[in-house]
mmCIF file of C-alpha atoms in Angstrom:
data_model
loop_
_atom_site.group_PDB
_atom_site.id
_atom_site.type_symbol
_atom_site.label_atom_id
_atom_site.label_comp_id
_atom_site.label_asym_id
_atom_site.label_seq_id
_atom_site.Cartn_x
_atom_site.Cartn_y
_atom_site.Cartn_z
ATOM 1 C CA UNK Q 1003 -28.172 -28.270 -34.300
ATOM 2 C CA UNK Q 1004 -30.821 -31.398 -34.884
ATOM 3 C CA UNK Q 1005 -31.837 -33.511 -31.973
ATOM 4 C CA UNK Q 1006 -28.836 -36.609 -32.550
ATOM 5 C CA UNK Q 1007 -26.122 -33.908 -32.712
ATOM 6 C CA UNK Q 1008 -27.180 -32.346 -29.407
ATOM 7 C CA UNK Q 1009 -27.312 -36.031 -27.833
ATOM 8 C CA UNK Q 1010 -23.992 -36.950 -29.319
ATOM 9 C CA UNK Q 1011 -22.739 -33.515 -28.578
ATOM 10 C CA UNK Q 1012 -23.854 -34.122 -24.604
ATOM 11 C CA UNK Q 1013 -22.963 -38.035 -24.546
ATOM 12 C CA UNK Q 1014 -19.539 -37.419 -25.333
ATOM 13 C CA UNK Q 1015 -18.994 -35.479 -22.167
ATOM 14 C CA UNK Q 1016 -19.526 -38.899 -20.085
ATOM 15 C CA UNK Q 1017 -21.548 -39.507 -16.853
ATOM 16 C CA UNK Q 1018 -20.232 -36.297 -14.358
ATOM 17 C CA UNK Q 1019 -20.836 -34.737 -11.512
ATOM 18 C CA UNK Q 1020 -24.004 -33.340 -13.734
ATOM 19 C CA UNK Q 1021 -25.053 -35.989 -15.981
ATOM 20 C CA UNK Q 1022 -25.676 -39.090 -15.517
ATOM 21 C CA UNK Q 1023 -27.266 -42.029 -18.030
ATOM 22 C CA UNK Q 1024 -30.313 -44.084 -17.487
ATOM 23 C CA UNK Q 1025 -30.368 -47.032 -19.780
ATOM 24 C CA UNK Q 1026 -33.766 -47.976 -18.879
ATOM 25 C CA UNK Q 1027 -36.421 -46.383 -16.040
ATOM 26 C CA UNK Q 1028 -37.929 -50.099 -13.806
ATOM 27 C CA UNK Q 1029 -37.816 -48.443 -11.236
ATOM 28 C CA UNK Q 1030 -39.142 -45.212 -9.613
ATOM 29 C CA UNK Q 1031 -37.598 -45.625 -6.748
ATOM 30 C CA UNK Q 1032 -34.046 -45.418 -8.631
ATOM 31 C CA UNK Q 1033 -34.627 -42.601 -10.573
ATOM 32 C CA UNK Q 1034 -35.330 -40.666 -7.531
ATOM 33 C CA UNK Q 1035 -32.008 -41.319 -6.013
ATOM 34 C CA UNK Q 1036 -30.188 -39.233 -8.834
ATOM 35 C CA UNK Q 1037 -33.187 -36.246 -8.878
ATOM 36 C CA UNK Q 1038 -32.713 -36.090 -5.334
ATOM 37 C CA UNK Q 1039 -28.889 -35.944 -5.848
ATOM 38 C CA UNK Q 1040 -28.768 -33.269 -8.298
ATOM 39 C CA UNK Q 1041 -31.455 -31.336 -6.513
ATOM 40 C CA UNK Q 1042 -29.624 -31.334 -3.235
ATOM 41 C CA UNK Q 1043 -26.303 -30.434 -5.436
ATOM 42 C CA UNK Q 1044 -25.461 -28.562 -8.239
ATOM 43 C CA UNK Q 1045 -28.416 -29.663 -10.327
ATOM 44 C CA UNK Q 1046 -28.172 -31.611 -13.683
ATOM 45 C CA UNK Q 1047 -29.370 -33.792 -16.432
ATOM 46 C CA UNK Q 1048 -30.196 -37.323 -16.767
ATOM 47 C CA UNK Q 1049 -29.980 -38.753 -20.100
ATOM 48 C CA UNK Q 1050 -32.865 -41.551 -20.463
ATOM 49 C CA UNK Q 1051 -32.671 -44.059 -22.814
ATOM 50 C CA UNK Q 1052 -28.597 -43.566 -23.224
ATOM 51 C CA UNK Q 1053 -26.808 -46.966 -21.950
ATOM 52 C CA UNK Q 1054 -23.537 -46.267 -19.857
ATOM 53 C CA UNK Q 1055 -21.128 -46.899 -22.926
ATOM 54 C CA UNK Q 1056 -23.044 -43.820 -24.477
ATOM 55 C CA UNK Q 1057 -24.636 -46.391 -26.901
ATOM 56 C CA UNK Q 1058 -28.531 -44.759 -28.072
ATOM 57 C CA UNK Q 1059 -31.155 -47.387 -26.777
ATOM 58 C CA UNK Q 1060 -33.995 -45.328 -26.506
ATOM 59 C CA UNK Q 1061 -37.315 -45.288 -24.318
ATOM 60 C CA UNK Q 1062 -39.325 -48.153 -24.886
ATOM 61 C CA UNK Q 1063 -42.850 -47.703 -23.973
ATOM 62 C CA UNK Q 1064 -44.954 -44.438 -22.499
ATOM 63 C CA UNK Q 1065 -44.717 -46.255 -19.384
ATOM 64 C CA UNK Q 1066 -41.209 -45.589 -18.880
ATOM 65 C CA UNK Q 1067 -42.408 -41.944 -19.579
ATOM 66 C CA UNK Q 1068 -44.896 -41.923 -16.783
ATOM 67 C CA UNK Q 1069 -42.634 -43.180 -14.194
ATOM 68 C CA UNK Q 1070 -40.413 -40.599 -14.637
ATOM 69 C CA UNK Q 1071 -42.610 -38.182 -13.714
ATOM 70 C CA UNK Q 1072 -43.903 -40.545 -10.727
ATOM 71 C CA UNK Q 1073 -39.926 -40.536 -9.683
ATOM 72 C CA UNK Q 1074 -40.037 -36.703 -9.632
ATOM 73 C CA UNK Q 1075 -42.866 -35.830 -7.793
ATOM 74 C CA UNK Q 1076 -44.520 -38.975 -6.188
ATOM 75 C CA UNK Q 1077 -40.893 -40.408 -4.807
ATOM 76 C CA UNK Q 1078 -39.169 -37.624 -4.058
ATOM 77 C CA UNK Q 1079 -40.245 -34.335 -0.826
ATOM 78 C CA UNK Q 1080 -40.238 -31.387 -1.570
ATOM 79 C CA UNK Q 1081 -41.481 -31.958 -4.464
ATOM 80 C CA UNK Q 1082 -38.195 -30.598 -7.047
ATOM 81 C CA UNK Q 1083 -38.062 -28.504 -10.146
ATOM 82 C CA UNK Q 1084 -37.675 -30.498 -13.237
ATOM 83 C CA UNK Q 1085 -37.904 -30.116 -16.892
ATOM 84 C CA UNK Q 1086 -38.332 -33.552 -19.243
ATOM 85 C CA UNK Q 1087 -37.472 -32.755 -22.912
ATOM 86 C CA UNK Q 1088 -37.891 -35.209 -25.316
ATOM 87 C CA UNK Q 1089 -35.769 -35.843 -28.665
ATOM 88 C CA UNK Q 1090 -35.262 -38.124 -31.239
ATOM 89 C CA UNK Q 1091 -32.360 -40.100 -33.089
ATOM 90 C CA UNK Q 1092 -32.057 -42.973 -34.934
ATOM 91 C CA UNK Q 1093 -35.665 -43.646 -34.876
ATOM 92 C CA UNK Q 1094 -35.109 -43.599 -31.059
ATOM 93 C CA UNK Q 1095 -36.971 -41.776 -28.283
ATOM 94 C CA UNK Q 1096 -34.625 -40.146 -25.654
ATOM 95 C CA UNK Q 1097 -35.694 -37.897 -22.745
ATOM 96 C CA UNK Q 1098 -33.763 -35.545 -20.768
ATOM 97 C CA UNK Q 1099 -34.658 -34.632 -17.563
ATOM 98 C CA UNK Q 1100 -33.290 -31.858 -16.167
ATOM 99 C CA UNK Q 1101 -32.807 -30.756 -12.372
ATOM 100 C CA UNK Q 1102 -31.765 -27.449 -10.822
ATOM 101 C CA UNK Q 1103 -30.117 -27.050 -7.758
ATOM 102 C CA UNK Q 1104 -33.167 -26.603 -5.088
ATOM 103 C CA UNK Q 1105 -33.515 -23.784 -3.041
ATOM 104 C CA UNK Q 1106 -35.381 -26.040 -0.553
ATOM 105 C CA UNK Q 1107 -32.622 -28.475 0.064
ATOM 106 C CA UNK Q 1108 -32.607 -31.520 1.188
ATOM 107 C CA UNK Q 1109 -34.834 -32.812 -1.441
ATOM 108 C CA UNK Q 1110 -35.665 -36.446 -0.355
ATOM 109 C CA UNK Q 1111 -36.043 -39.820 -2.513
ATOM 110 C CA UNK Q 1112 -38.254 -42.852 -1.324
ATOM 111 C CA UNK Q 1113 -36.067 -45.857 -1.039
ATOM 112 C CA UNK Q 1114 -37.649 -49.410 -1.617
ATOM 113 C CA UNK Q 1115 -38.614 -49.150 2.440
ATOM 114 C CA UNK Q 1116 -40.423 -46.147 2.106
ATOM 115 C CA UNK Q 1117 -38.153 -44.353 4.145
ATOM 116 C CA UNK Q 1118 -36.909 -40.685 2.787
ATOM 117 C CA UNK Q 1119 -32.799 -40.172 2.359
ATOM 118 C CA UNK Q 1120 -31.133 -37.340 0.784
ATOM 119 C CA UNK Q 1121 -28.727 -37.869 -1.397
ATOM 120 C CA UNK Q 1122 -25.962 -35.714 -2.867
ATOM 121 C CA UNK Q 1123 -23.975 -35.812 -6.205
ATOM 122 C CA UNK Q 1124 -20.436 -36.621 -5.703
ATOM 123 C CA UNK Q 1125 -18.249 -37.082 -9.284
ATOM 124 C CA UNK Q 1126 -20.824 -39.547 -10.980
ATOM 125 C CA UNK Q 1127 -22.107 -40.652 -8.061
ATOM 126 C CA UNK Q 1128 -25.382 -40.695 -5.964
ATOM 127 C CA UNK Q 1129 -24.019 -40.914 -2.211
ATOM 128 C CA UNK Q 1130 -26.145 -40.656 0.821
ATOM 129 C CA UNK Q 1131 -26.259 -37.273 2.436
ATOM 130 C CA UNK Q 1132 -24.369 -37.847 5.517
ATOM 131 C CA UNK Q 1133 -26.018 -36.364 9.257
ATOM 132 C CA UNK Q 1134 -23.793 -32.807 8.946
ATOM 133 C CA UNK Q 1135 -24.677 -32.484 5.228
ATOM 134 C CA UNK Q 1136 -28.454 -32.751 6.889
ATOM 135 C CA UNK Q 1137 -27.188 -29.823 9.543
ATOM 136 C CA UNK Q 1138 -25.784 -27.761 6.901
ATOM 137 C CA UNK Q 1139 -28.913 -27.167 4.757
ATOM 138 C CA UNK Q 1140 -30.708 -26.467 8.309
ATOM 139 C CA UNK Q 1141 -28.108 -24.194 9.015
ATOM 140 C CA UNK Q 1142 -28.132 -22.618 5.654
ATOM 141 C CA UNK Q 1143 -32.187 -21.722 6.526
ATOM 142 C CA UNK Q 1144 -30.957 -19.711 9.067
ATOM 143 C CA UNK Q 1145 -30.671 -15.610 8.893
ATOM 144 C CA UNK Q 1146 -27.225 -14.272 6.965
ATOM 145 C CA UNK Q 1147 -26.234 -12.686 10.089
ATOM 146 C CA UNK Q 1148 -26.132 -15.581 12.191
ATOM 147 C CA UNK Q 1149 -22.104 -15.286 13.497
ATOM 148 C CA UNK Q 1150 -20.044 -18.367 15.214
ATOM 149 C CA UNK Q 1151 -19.372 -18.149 18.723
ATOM 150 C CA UNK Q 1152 -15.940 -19.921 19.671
ATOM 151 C CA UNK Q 1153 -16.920 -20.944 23.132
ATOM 152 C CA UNK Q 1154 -15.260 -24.082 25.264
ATOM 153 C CA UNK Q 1155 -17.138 -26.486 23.972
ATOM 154 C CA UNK Q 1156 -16.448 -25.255 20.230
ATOM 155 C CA UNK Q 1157 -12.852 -25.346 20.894
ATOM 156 C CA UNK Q 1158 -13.050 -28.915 22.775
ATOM 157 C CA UNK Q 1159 -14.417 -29.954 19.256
ATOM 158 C CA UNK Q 1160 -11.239 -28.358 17.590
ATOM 159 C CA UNK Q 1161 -8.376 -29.677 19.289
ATOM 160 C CA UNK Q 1162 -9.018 -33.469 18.205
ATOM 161 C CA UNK Q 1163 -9.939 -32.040 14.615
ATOM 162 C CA UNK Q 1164 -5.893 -32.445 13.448
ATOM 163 C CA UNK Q 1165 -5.758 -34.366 10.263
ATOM 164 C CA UNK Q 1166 -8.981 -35.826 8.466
ATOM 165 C CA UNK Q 1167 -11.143 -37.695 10.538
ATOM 166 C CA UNK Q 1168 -14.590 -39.453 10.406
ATOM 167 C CA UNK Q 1169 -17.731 -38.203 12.016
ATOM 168 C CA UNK Q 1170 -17.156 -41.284 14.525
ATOM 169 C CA UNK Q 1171 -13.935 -40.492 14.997
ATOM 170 C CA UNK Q 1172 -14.505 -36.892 16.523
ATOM 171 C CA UNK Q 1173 -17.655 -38.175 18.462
ATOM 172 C CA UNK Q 1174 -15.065 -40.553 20.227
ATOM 173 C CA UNK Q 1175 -12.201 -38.012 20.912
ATOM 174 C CA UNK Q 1176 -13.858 -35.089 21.447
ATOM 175 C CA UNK Q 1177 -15.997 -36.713 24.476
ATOM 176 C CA UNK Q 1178 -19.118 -34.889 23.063
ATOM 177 C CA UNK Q 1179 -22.526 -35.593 22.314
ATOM 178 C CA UNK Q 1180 -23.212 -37.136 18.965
ATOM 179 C CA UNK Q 1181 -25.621 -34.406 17.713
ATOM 180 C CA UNK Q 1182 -24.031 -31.560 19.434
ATOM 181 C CA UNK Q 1183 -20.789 -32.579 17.379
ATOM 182 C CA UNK Q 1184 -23.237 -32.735 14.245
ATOM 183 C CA UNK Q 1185 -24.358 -29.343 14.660
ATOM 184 C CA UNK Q 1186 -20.691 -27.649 15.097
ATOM 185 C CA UNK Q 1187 -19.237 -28.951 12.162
ATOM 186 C CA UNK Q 1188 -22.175 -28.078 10.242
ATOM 187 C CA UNK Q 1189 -21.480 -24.263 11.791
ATOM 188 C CA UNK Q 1190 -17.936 -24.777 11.463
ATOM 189 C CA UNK Q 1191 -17.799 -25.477 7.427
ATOM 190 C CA UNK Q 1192 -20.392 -23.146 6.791
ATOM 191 C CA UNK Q 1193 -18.046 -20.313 8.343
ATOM 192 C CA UNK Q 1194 -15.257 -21.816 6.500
ATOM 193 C CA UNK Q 1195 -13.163 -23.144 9.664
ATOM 194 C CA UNK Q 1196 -13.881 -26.774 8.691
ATOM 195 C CA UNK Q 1197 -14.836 -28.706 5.668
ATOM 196 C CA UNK Q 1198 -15.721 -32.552 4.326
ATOM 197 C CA UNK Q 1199 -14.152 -34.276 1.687
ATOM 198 C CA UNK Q 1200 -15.424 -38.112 0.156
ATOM 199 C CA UNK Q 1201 -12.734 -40.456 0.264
ATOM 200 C CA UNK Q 1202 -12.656 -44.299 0.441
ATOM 201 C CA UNK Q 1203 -16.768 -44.459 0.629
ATOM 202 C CA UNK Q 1204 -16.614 -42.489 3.660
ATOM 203 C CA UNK Q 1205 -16.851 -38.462 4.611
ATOM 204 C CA UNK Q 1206 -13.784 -37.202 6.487
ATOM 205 C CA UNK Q 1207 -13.770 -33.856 8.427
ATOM 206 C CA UNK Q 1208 -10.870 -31.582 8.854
ATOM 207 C CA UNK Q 1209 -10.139 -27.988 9.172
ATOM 208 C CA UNK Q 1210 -9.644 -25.550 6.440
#
């Protein structure tokens, strides 16, 4: 298969919860959003030089080049796997850059600030790691045999968990410390009592 029937071949799956198109590369910062989102996900491609409609524009200098590498590892801690392939169509220059999930989650991106945020992939999104996504991967560092104790507190925490409700929302009812409630439901999805959905630009907990 030549290089513009792999492109067309990819393109005409759409932007997903694995690819995503970059028209053009201005800015680092940007770029590290969606590395950081794949990384801290399922990992996936980004298709540079591909305009949203699917449309073939092409890198346009070396420059864009170099700050896709300065997206990868100067913007974005730990540094992340990625893989930049380069192919050509139509007298056009397009890279892919491709990101496996991390085994060092979360993966942060630089915003404009300089402050790190983790981000996760959600459909074709880039979404903002909420606080128990940040709990989970800590929790996920921990040893395999690590069990869930169902003390008081733990079950003071369940009883206001009916329906789908925001992190907020249990902080309020359940009377309990803000980070004490982040660390339960982080221990609670990863033993499958809980879990989080995105709905309505906002992450809603509820029990499994």
């Amino acid at each position: 298969m030549d290089d513009k029937h792999y492109l067309l071949r990819l393109i005409r799956e759409g932007e997903h919860q694995q690819q995503d198109f970059k028209y053009r590369v201005t800015d680092a910062c940007k770029l590290a959003k969606s590395v950081s989102a794949f990384a801290n996900t399922d990992g996936g491609r980004l298709l540079i030089g591909v305009r949203d409609d699917g449309h073939l524009s092409g890198v346009r200098s070396e420059e864009e080049i170099y700050m896709m590498h300065q997206a990868a590892y100067k913007y974005c801690k730990p540094e992340p796997s990625i893989k930049f392939d380069t192919y050509h169509a139509d007298g056009r220059t397009i890279v892919v850059a491709t990101i496996p999930p991390s085994e060092k989650c979360p993966i942060c991106a630089q915003d404009e600030a300089g402050k790190p945020r983790a981000y996760i992939r959600i459909a074709d999104e880039n979404i903002v790691a909420s606080p128990v996504h940040l709990a989970l991967w800590r929790e996920a560092q921990k040893p395999r045999g690590t069990v869930m104790t169902y003390n008081d507190t733990v079950r003071q925490l369940l009883d206001v968990m009916q329906g789908r409700k925001t992190l907020n929302q249990i902080v309020r009812l359940s009377k309990l410390p803000r980070q004490k409630v982040i660390t339960l439901l982080a221990r609670l999805i990863r033993f499958g009592t809980a879990q989080w959905e995105y709905t309505d630009q906002q992450f809603l907990f509820s029990l499994t």
